[in-house]
Amino acid sequence: MSAETSTPTSTALLEVEDLEVHFPIRSGVIFERTIGAVRAVDGVSLSIGAGQTYGLVGESGCGKTTLGRAVLRLEEPTGGSVHLGDTDVTALRSENLRRFRSRMQMVFQDPLGSLNPRHNVEMLLAEPLRVHRINDRAEQRRLAEETLDAVGLPTSVLERYPHEFSGGQRQRLGIARALMLRPDLIVCDEPVSALDVSIQAQVMNLLDELQGEFGLTYMVIAHDLAVVRHLSDRVGVMYLGKIVEEADSEEIYENPRHPYTKALLSAVPQPDPEVEASRERIILKGDLPSPANPPSGCRFRTRCPWAQDICAEETPVWREVAEGHKVACHFDRFD
Amino acid sequence: MALLEVEDLRVAFGGSTAVDGVDFQVDEGQVVGLVGESGCGKSVTSLAIMGLLPRQSKVTARKRHRGGVTVSGRARFEGKDLLTLPRNEMRKRRGQELAMVFQDPLSSLNPVVRIGVQITEVLERHRGLRGEAARKEAAHLLDRVGIPDPTRRLTEYPHQLSGGMRQRVLIAIAVACAPRLLIADEPTTALDVTIQAQILELLKDLVDSEGTALLMITHDLGVVAGLCDEVNVLYSGRVVESAPARDLFARPTHPYTVGLLKSIPRLDLPIHEPLHPIRGSIVDVIRWKDGCAFAPRCDSVTEKCVEGEPALVGTEHAHRCVMAEEIA
Ligand SMILES: Nc1ncnc2c1ncn2[C@@H]1O[C@H](COP(=O)(O)OP(=O)(O)OP(=O)(O)O)[C@@H](O)[C@H]1O
Ligand SMILES: Nc1ncnc2c1ncn2[C@@H]1O[C@H](COP(=O)(O)OP(=O)(O)OP(=O)(O)O)[C@@H](O)[C@H]1O
Ligand code: SF4
Ligand SMILES: [Mg+2]
Ligand SMILES: [Mg+2]
């Protein structure tokens, strides 16, 4: 099989089609057998234009991280495809995959956990270069200094170790590391959720600036809807392994169509008592069902205030309700 | 008279200060917010009030050293200073008149004891209920906090419940004795927004129907805006601004409060509204003696700010900033 196949027609940088990641649930002590699967990502399609930011929101366990990891092939998809430019990422094998990885990087939620505590900044930044056989010390140093400058850290930090930095500075380091190979795509998984409120804005502004400077395409994963709205051009709302609504950022927040999106948005408390006093809340009942055994029909029906019989019987089709605005729900009106 | 009156509360661990003179009060039936970023002293303040600091055996207003923890100041509950109360008396009040809910419900519940037993224990200790009567009341409490099928849940263990349900159980235990004051330390921080909305609704409902006063500790200004009557903003171990909630959000006065409000993205503002972060980072070392602890990060800083300790000025809407009048 050829490692690189080309997509038909597309101007998108990233094209994800019907992606699936199912984790087998195994049982048995001696003879292990598979008794089911956690359907963490269960048929997701999305595309991101070059230089754009796609925001992925949804509650804990809905599959955001798994989706992001599968896009970068840090998790093996069990179905579907991922194209970056003309390259079918899902078809890449060994050496080709290793080489291709320089074009896609990840920024993690926990900056400390993702940085080796025994390596100083110079080593941390040089590591991705070494993996990609850029071994010239002077070149490594030049790239490191240039990148530190871009993320707003002085070059004097090269000798320092991760624990000597504050949370916000560590996240800058995490971003610098992802930038070292000058990738096309960066998947940012909860890039600010571990940071203090006053520091979050610094990192969000930095992500913004770097996008312009390096022509980056982002996939931003976050559970904070205000963070995603601020950073993204387009937003997908995920529930139990599927995207249930997708639209341009402005549109989805102004005009949410799916009951889950409506509920999510109505649940976010705003820092203004006047707004809070008049806000209409949709309080959902119950908890997220298990992704190993998702409800029949519409997955959201067990918590949906508007669910009808048809919701249990038929899976809602993924349909366009306005230009560029897609929803998976049987209904258009909720009164 | 205030239900709880905290005055000049100070806590140090060994040589390092964690709370550096906190003042605030909670009136009967009121919801008061204590808001601030990581490490500013919110949890330590609440633990000191509840008498739950590690090995804090005999704390007196005269400042004594025990096991590395030093506590001073006053925390008067119905006029009685909790910081000088004998241990057993404090224990009696805790659970009965004062109760607390923590951020992480799993670590606050005993993992190997059934939910039902954990609730009936409290009912027996504080309300003298036993056997069937206790079980019935426990089921009633679970029902009260919105847990479906309460009789079955009583027989389950904490790990069999979702995070949101565990937090409900903790709230059920906390309100089992109809306390006068409930302290909730980041009760929804570990939960998803839709579950957070359920829990906040529940707390609001309890406060309204039982007249319980609530001290809400959080870093989320949205939660404060939706829930609190009064707000105290903490920075580096001290209250830097204190006001009725509507007033605080309409007219923030301390540069730190102003900065916080300008740095959070909001769903109710135009989409590409730029964010204005507070520069620098939070420092671990608490330093108010040589002037305002916020000075290194403040855009309005002048020499006046570092010429001595800024005092908390004002009554209704108080702030701790020497430049406040000039900035406004
Ligand atoms: N390696 C794995 N093996 C089995 N199940 C997994 C694995 N990784 C994730 N899962 C399961 O897949 C589902 C989706 O997990 P994922 O971490 O992608 O969610 P998430 O949306 O990122 O949640 P969070 O907001 O909590 O980070 C969860 O039910 C999780 O328990
Ligand atoms: N047991 C302890 N021993 C030593 N120092 C402590 C202890 N508990 C807290 N501290 C310190 O006291 C300060 C205040 O901590 P506290 O837990 O009250 O912060 P917080 O405002 O609750 O923060 P967060 O939002 O992260 O919960 C911090 O600097 C912390 O490191
Ligand atoms: S399809 Fe039915 S259950 Fe699903 S969101 Fe729409 S109304 Fe609710
Ligand atoms: Mg995740
Ligand atoms: Mg705390």
Coordinates of N, CA and C in Angstrom, one line a residue, chain A residues 73-212:
Chain A
R73 N -2.6 10.8 15.2 CA -2.1 9.4 15.2 C -1.4 9.0 16.5
L74 N -1.7 9.7 17.6 CA -1.2 9.3 18.9 C -2.1 8.2 19.5
E75 N -3.2 8.1 18.9 CA -4.2 7.0 19.2 C -4.5 6.4 17.8
E76 N -4.6 5.1 17.8 CA -4.9 4.5 16.5 C -6.4 4.5 16.2
P77 N -6.9 5.2 15.2 CA -8.3 5.1 14.9 C -8.7 3.7 14.5
T78 N -10.0 3.4 14.9 CA -10.5 2.1 14.5 C -11.3 2.2 13.2
G79 N -11.5 3.4 12.7 CA -12.2 3.6 11.5 C -12.1 5.0 11.0
G80 N -12.4 5.2 9.7 CA -12.4 6.6 9.2 C -11.1 7.0 8.7
S81 N -11.0 8.3 8.3 CA -9.7 8.8 7.8 C -9.4 10.2 8.2
V82 N -8.1 10.6 8.2 CA -7.7 11.9 8.5 C -6.7 12.3 7.4
H83 N -7.0 13.5 6.8 CA -6.1 14.0 5.8 C -5.5 15.3 6.2
L84 N -4.2 15.5 6.1 CA -3.6 16.8 6.4 C -3.0 17.2 5.0
G85 N -3.6 18.3 4.5 CA -3.2 18.6 3.1 C -3.6 17.5 2.2
D86 N -2.6 17.0 1.4 CA -2.9 15.9 0.5 C -2.5 14.6 1.1
T87 N -2.1 14.6 2.3 CA -1.6 13.3 2.9 C -2.6 12.6 3.7
D88 N -2.8 11.3 3.4 CA -3.7 10.5 4.2 C -3.0 10.1 5.5
V89 N -3.2 10.8 6.6 CA -2.4 10.5 7.8 C -2.7 9.1 8.3
T90 N -4.0 8.6 8.1 CA -4.3 7.3 8.7 C -3.6 6.2 7.9
A91 N -3.1 6.5 6.7 CA -2.4 5.4 5.9 C -0.9 5.4 6.1
L92 N -0.4 6.4 6.8 CA 1.1 6.5 7.0 C 1.6 5.4 7.9
R93 N 2.7 4.8 7.5 CA 3.3 3.8 8.3 C 4.7 4.2 8.7
S94 N 5.2 3.6 9.8 CA 6.5 3.8 10.4 C 7.2 5.0 10.1
E95 N 8.3 4.9 9.2 CA 9.2 6.0 9.0 C 8.5 7.2 8.4
N96 N 7.6 7.0 7.5 CA 6.8 8.1 6.9 C 6.0 8.8 7.9
L97 N 5.4 8.0 8.8 CA 4.6 8.6 9.9 C 5.5 9.4 10.8
R98 N 6.6 8.9 11.2 CA 7.5 9.6 12.1 C 7.9 10.9 11.5
R99 N 8.2 10.9 10.2 CA 8.7 12.1 9.5 C 7.5 13.1 9.4
F100 N 6.4 12.6 9.2 CA 5.2 13.5 9.0 C 4.8 14.2 10.3
R101 N 5.1 13.5 11.4 CA 4.7 14.1 12.7 C 5.2 15.5 12.9
S102 N 6.3 15.9 12.3 CA 6.8 17.3 12.5 C 5.7 18.3 12.1
R103 N 4.8 17.9 11.2 CA 3.8 18.9 10.8 C 2.6 19.0 11.7
M104 N 2.5 18.1 12.7 CA 1.4 18.2 13.6 C 1.9 18.1 15.0
Q105 N 1.5 19.0 15.9 CA 2.0 18.9 17.2 C 0.8 19.1 18.2
M106 N 1.1 18.8 19.5 CA 0.1 18.9 20.5 C 0.5 19.8 21.7
V107 N -0.4 20.6 22.2 CA -0.1 21.3 23.5 C -1.1 20.7 24.5
F108 N -0.5 20.4 25.7 CA -1.3 19.7 26.7 C -1.9 20.6 27.7
Q109 N -2.8 20.1 28.5 CA -3.5 20.8 29.6 C -2.5 21.1 30.7
D110 N -1.8 20.0 31.1 CA -0.9 20.1 32.2 C 0.5 20.3 31.8
P111 N 0.9 21.6 31.8 CA 2.3 21.9 31.3 C 3.4 21.2 32.0
L112 N 3.2 21.0 33.3 CA 4.3 20.4 34.1 C 4.4 18.9 33.8
G113 N 3.2 18.2 33.7 CA 3.2 16.8 33.5 C 3.8 16.4 32.1
S114 N 3.7 17.4 31.2 CA 4.2 17.0 29.8 C 5.6 17.4 29.6
L115 N 6.3 18.0 30.6 CA 7.7 18.4 30.4 C 8.6 17.5 31.3
N116 N 9.6 16.9 30.8 CA 10.5 16.1 31.6 C 11.2 17.0 32.6
P117 N 11.0 16.7 34.0 CA 11.5 17.6 35.0 C 13.1 17.6 35.1
R118 N 13.7 16.6 34.5 CA 15.2 16.5 34.6 C 15.9 17.2 33.4
H119 N 15.1 17.7 32.5 CA 15.7 18.4 31.3 C 15.5 19.9 31.5
N120 N 16.6 20.6 31.2 CA 16.4 22.1 31.2 C 15.8 22.5 29.9
V121 N 15.5 23.8 29.8 CA 14.7 24.3 28.7 C 15.4 24.1 27.4
E122 N 16.7 24.2 27.4 CA 17.4 24.0 26.1 C 17.3 22.6 25.6
M123 N 17.4 21.6 26.5 CA 17.2 20.2 26.2 C 15.8 19.9 25.7
L124 N 14.8 20.5 26.5 CA 13.4 20.3 26.2 C 13.1 20.8 24.8
L125 N 13.6 21.9 24.4 CA 13.3 22.5 23.1 C 14.1 21.8 22.0
A126 N 15.2 21.3 22.3 CA 16.0 20.6 21.3 C 15.5 19.2 20.9
E127 N 14.8 18.6 21.9 CA 14.4 17.2 21.8 C 13.6 16.9 20.5
P128 N 12.5 17.7 20.3 CA 11.8 17.5 19.0 C 12.6 17.6 17.8
L129 N 13.6 18.5 17.8 CA 14.5 18.7 16.7 C 15.4 17.4 16.5
R130 N 15.9 16.9 17.6 CA 16.7 15.7 17.5 C 15.9 14.5 16.9
V131 N 14.7 14.4 17.4 CA 13.8 13.3 16.9 C 13.7 13.4 15.3
H132 N 13.7 14.6 14.9 CA 13.6 14.8 13.4 C 14.9 15.1 12.8
R133 N 16.0 14.6 13.4 CA 17.3 14.7 12.9 C 17.9 16.0 12.5
I134 N 17.5 17.0 13.3 CA 18.1 18.3 13.2 C 19.1 18.4 14.3
N135 N 20.4 18.0 14.0 CA 21.4 17.8 15.1 C 22.4 18.9 15.3
D136 N 22.4 19.8 14.4 CA 23.4 20.9 14.5 C 23.1 21.8 15.7
R137 N 24.0 21.8 16.6 CA 23.8 22.5 17.9 C 23.5 24.0 17.7
A138 N 24.3 24.6 16.8 CA 24.0 26.1 16.6 C 22.6 26.3 16.0
E139 N 22.2 25.4 15.1 CA 20.9 25.6 14.5 C 19.8 25.3 15.6
Q140 N 20.1 24.3 16.5 CA 19.1 24.1 17.5 C 19.0 25.3 18.4
R141 N 20.1 25.9 18.8 CA 20.1 27.0 19.7 C 19.4 28.2 19.0
R142 N 19.7 28.4 17.7 CA 19.1 29.5 17.0 C 17.5 29.4 17.0
L143 N 17.1 28.2 16.7 CA 15.6 27.9 16.7 C 15.0 28.1 18.1
A144 N 15.7 27.6 19.1 CA 15.2 27.7 20.5 C 15.1 29.2 20.9
E145 N 16.1 30.0 20.6 CA 16.0 31.4 21.0 C 14.9 32.1 20.2
E146 N 14.8 31.8 18.9 CA 13.7 32.5 18.2 C 12.4 32.1 18.7
T147 N 12.2 30.8 19.1 CA 10.9 30.4 19.5 C 10.6 31.0 20.9
L148 N 11.6 31.0 21.8 CA 11.3 31.6 23.1 C 10.9 33.0 23.0
D149 N 11.6 33.7 22.1 CA 11.2 35.1 21.9 C 9.7 35.2 21.4
A150 N 9.4 34.3 20.5 CA 8.0 34.3 20.0 C 6.9 34.1 21.1
V151 N 7.3 33.2 22.1 CA 6.3 33.0 23.2 C 6.5 33.9 24.4
G152 N 7.4 34.9 24.2 CA 7.5 35.9 25.3 C 8.3 35.5 26.5
L153 N 9.3 34.6 26.3 CA 10.2 34.2 27.4 C 11.6 34.7 27.0
P154 N 12.4 35.2 28.0 CA 13.7 35.6 27.7 C 14.6 34.4 27.4
T155 N 15.7 34.6 26.6 CA 16.5 33.5 26.3 C 17.3 33.0 27.5
S156 N 17.3 33.9 28.6 CA 18.1 33.5 29.8 C 17.4 32.2 30.4
V157 N 16.2 31.9 30.0 CA 15.6 30.7 30.7 C 16.1 29.4 30.2
L158 N 17.0 29.4 29.1 CA 17.4 28.2 28.5 C 18.1 27.2 29.5
E159 N 18.7 27.7 30.6 CA 19.4 26.9 31.5 C 18.5 26.4 32.7
R160 N 17.2 26.9 32.7 CA 16.4 26.6 33.8 C 15.6 25.3 33.6
Y161 N 15.0 24.8 34.7 CA 14.2 23.6 34.7 C 12.7 23.9 34.9
P162 N 11.9 23.0 34.4 CA 10.4 23.2 34.5 C 9.9 23.7 35.8
H163 N 10.4 23.1 36.9 CA 9.8 23.5 38.2 C 10.1 24.9 38.6
E164 N 11.0 25.5 37.9 CA 11.4 26.9 38.3 C 10.5 27.9 37.6
F165 N 9.4 27.4 36.9 CA 8.5 28.4 36.3 C 7.1 28.4 36.9
S166 N 6.4 29.5 36.7 CA 5.0 29.5 37.1 C 4.2 28.8 36.1
G167 N 2.9 28.5 36.4 CA 2.0 27.8 35.6 C 1.9 28.4 34.2
G168 N 1.8 29.7 34.1 CA 1.6 30.4 32.8 C 2.9 30.3 32.0
Q169 N 4.0 30.4 32.7 CA 5.3 30.3 32.0 C 5.5 28.9 31.4
R170 N 5.1 27.9 32.2 CA 5.2 26.5 31.8 C 4.4 26.3 30.6
Q171 N 3.2 26.9 30.5 CA 2.4 26.7 29.4 C 3.0 27.3 28.1
R172 N 3.7 28.5 28.4 CA 4.4 29.1 27.3 C 5.5 28.1 26.8
L173 N 6.2 27.4 27.7 CA 7.2 26.5 27.3 C 6.6 25.3 26.5
G174 N 5.4 24.9 27.0 CA 4.8 23.8 26.2 C 4.4 24.2 24.8
I175 N 4.0 25.5 24.7 CA 3.7 26.0 23.3 C 5.0 26.1 22.5
A176 N 6.1 26.6 23.1 CA 7.3 26.8 22.4 C 7.8 25.4 21.9
R177 N 7.7 24.4 22.7 CA 8.1 23.1 22.3 C 7.3 22.6 21.1
A178 N 6.0 22.8 21.1 CA 5.2 22.4 20.0 C 5.5 23.2 18.7
L179 N 6.1 24.4 18.9 CA 6.4 25.3 17.8 C 7.7 25.0 17.1
M180 N 8.6 24.3 17.9 CA 10.0 24.1 17.4 C 10.1 23.6 16.0
L181 N 9.2 22.7 15.6 CA 9.4 22.1 14.3 C 8.6 22.9 13.2
R182 N 8.1 24.1 13.7 CA 7.2 24.9 12.8 C 6.1 24.1 12.1
P183 N 5.3 23.5 12.9 CA 4.2 22.6 12.3 C 3.1 23.4 11.6
D184 N 2.3 22.7 10.9 CA 1.1 23.4 10.2 C -0.1 23.4 11.2
L185 N -0.2 22.3 11.9 CA -1.4 22.1 12.8 C -0.9 21.9 14.2
I186 N -1.6 22.6 15.1 CA -1.4 22.3 16.5 C -2.7 22.0 17.2
V187 N -2.8 20.9 17.8 CA -3.9 20.5 18.6 C -3.7 21.0 20.1
C188 N -4.5 21.9 20.5 CA -4.3 22.4 21.9 C -5.4 21.8 22.8
D189 N -5.0 20.9 23.7 CA -5.9 20.2 24.5 C -6.0 20.9 25.9
E190 N -7.1 21.6 26.1 CA -7.3 22.4 27.3 C -6.1 23.3 27.6
P191 N -5.7 24.1 26.7 CA -4.5 24.9 26.9 C -4.5 25.8 28.1
V192 N -5.6 26.3 28.6 CA -5.6 27.2 29.7 C -6.4 26.8 30.9
S193 N -6.9 25.5 30.9 CA -7.8 25.2 32.0 C -7.0 25.0 33.3
A194 N -5.7 24.7 33.2 CA -5.0 24.5 34.5 C -4.5 25.9 35.0
L195 N -4.7 26.9 34.3 CA -4.1 28.2 34.7 C -5.1 29.1 35.5
D196 N -4.5 30.0 36.3 CA -5.3 31.0 37.0 C -6.0 31.9 36.0
V197 N -7.1 32.4 36.4 CA -7.9 33.3 35.6 C -7.1 34.5 35.0
S198 N -6.3 35.1 35.9 CA -5.5 36.3 35.4 C -4.4 35.9 34.4
I199 N -4.1 34.6 34.3 CA -3.0 34.1 33.5 C -3.6 33.6 32.2
Q200 N -4.8 33.1 32.2 CA -5.4 32.5 31.1 C -5.4 33.4 29.9
A201 N -5.8 34.7 30.1 CA -5.8 35.6 29.0 C -4.5 35.8 28.4
Q202 N -3.4 35.8 29.1 CA -2.1 35.9 28.6 C -1.8 34.8 27.5
V203 N -2.2 33.6 27.9 CA -1.9 32.5 27.0 C -2.8 32.5 25.8
M204 N -4.1 32.9 26.0 CA -5.0 33.0 24.9 C -4.5 34.1 23.9
N205 N -4.1 35.2 24.4 CA -3.6 36.2 23.5 C -2.3 35.7 22.7
L206 N -1.5 35.0 23.5 CA -0.3 34.5 22.8 C -0.7 33.5 21.7
L207 N -1.6 32.6 21.9 CA -2.0 31.7 20.9 C -2.5 32.4 19.6
D208 N -3.2 33.5 19.9 CA -3.7 34.4 18.8 C -2.6 35.0 18.0
E209 N -1.6 35.6 18.7 CA -0.5 36.2 18.0 C 0.3 35.2 17.2
L210 N 0.6 34.0 17.8 CA 1.4 33.0 17.1 C 0.8 32.5 15.9
Q211 N -0.6 32.5 15.9 CA -1.3 32.0 14.7 C -1.0 32.9 13.5
G212 N -1.0 34.2 13.8 CA -0.7 35.2 12.7 C 0.8 35.0 12.3

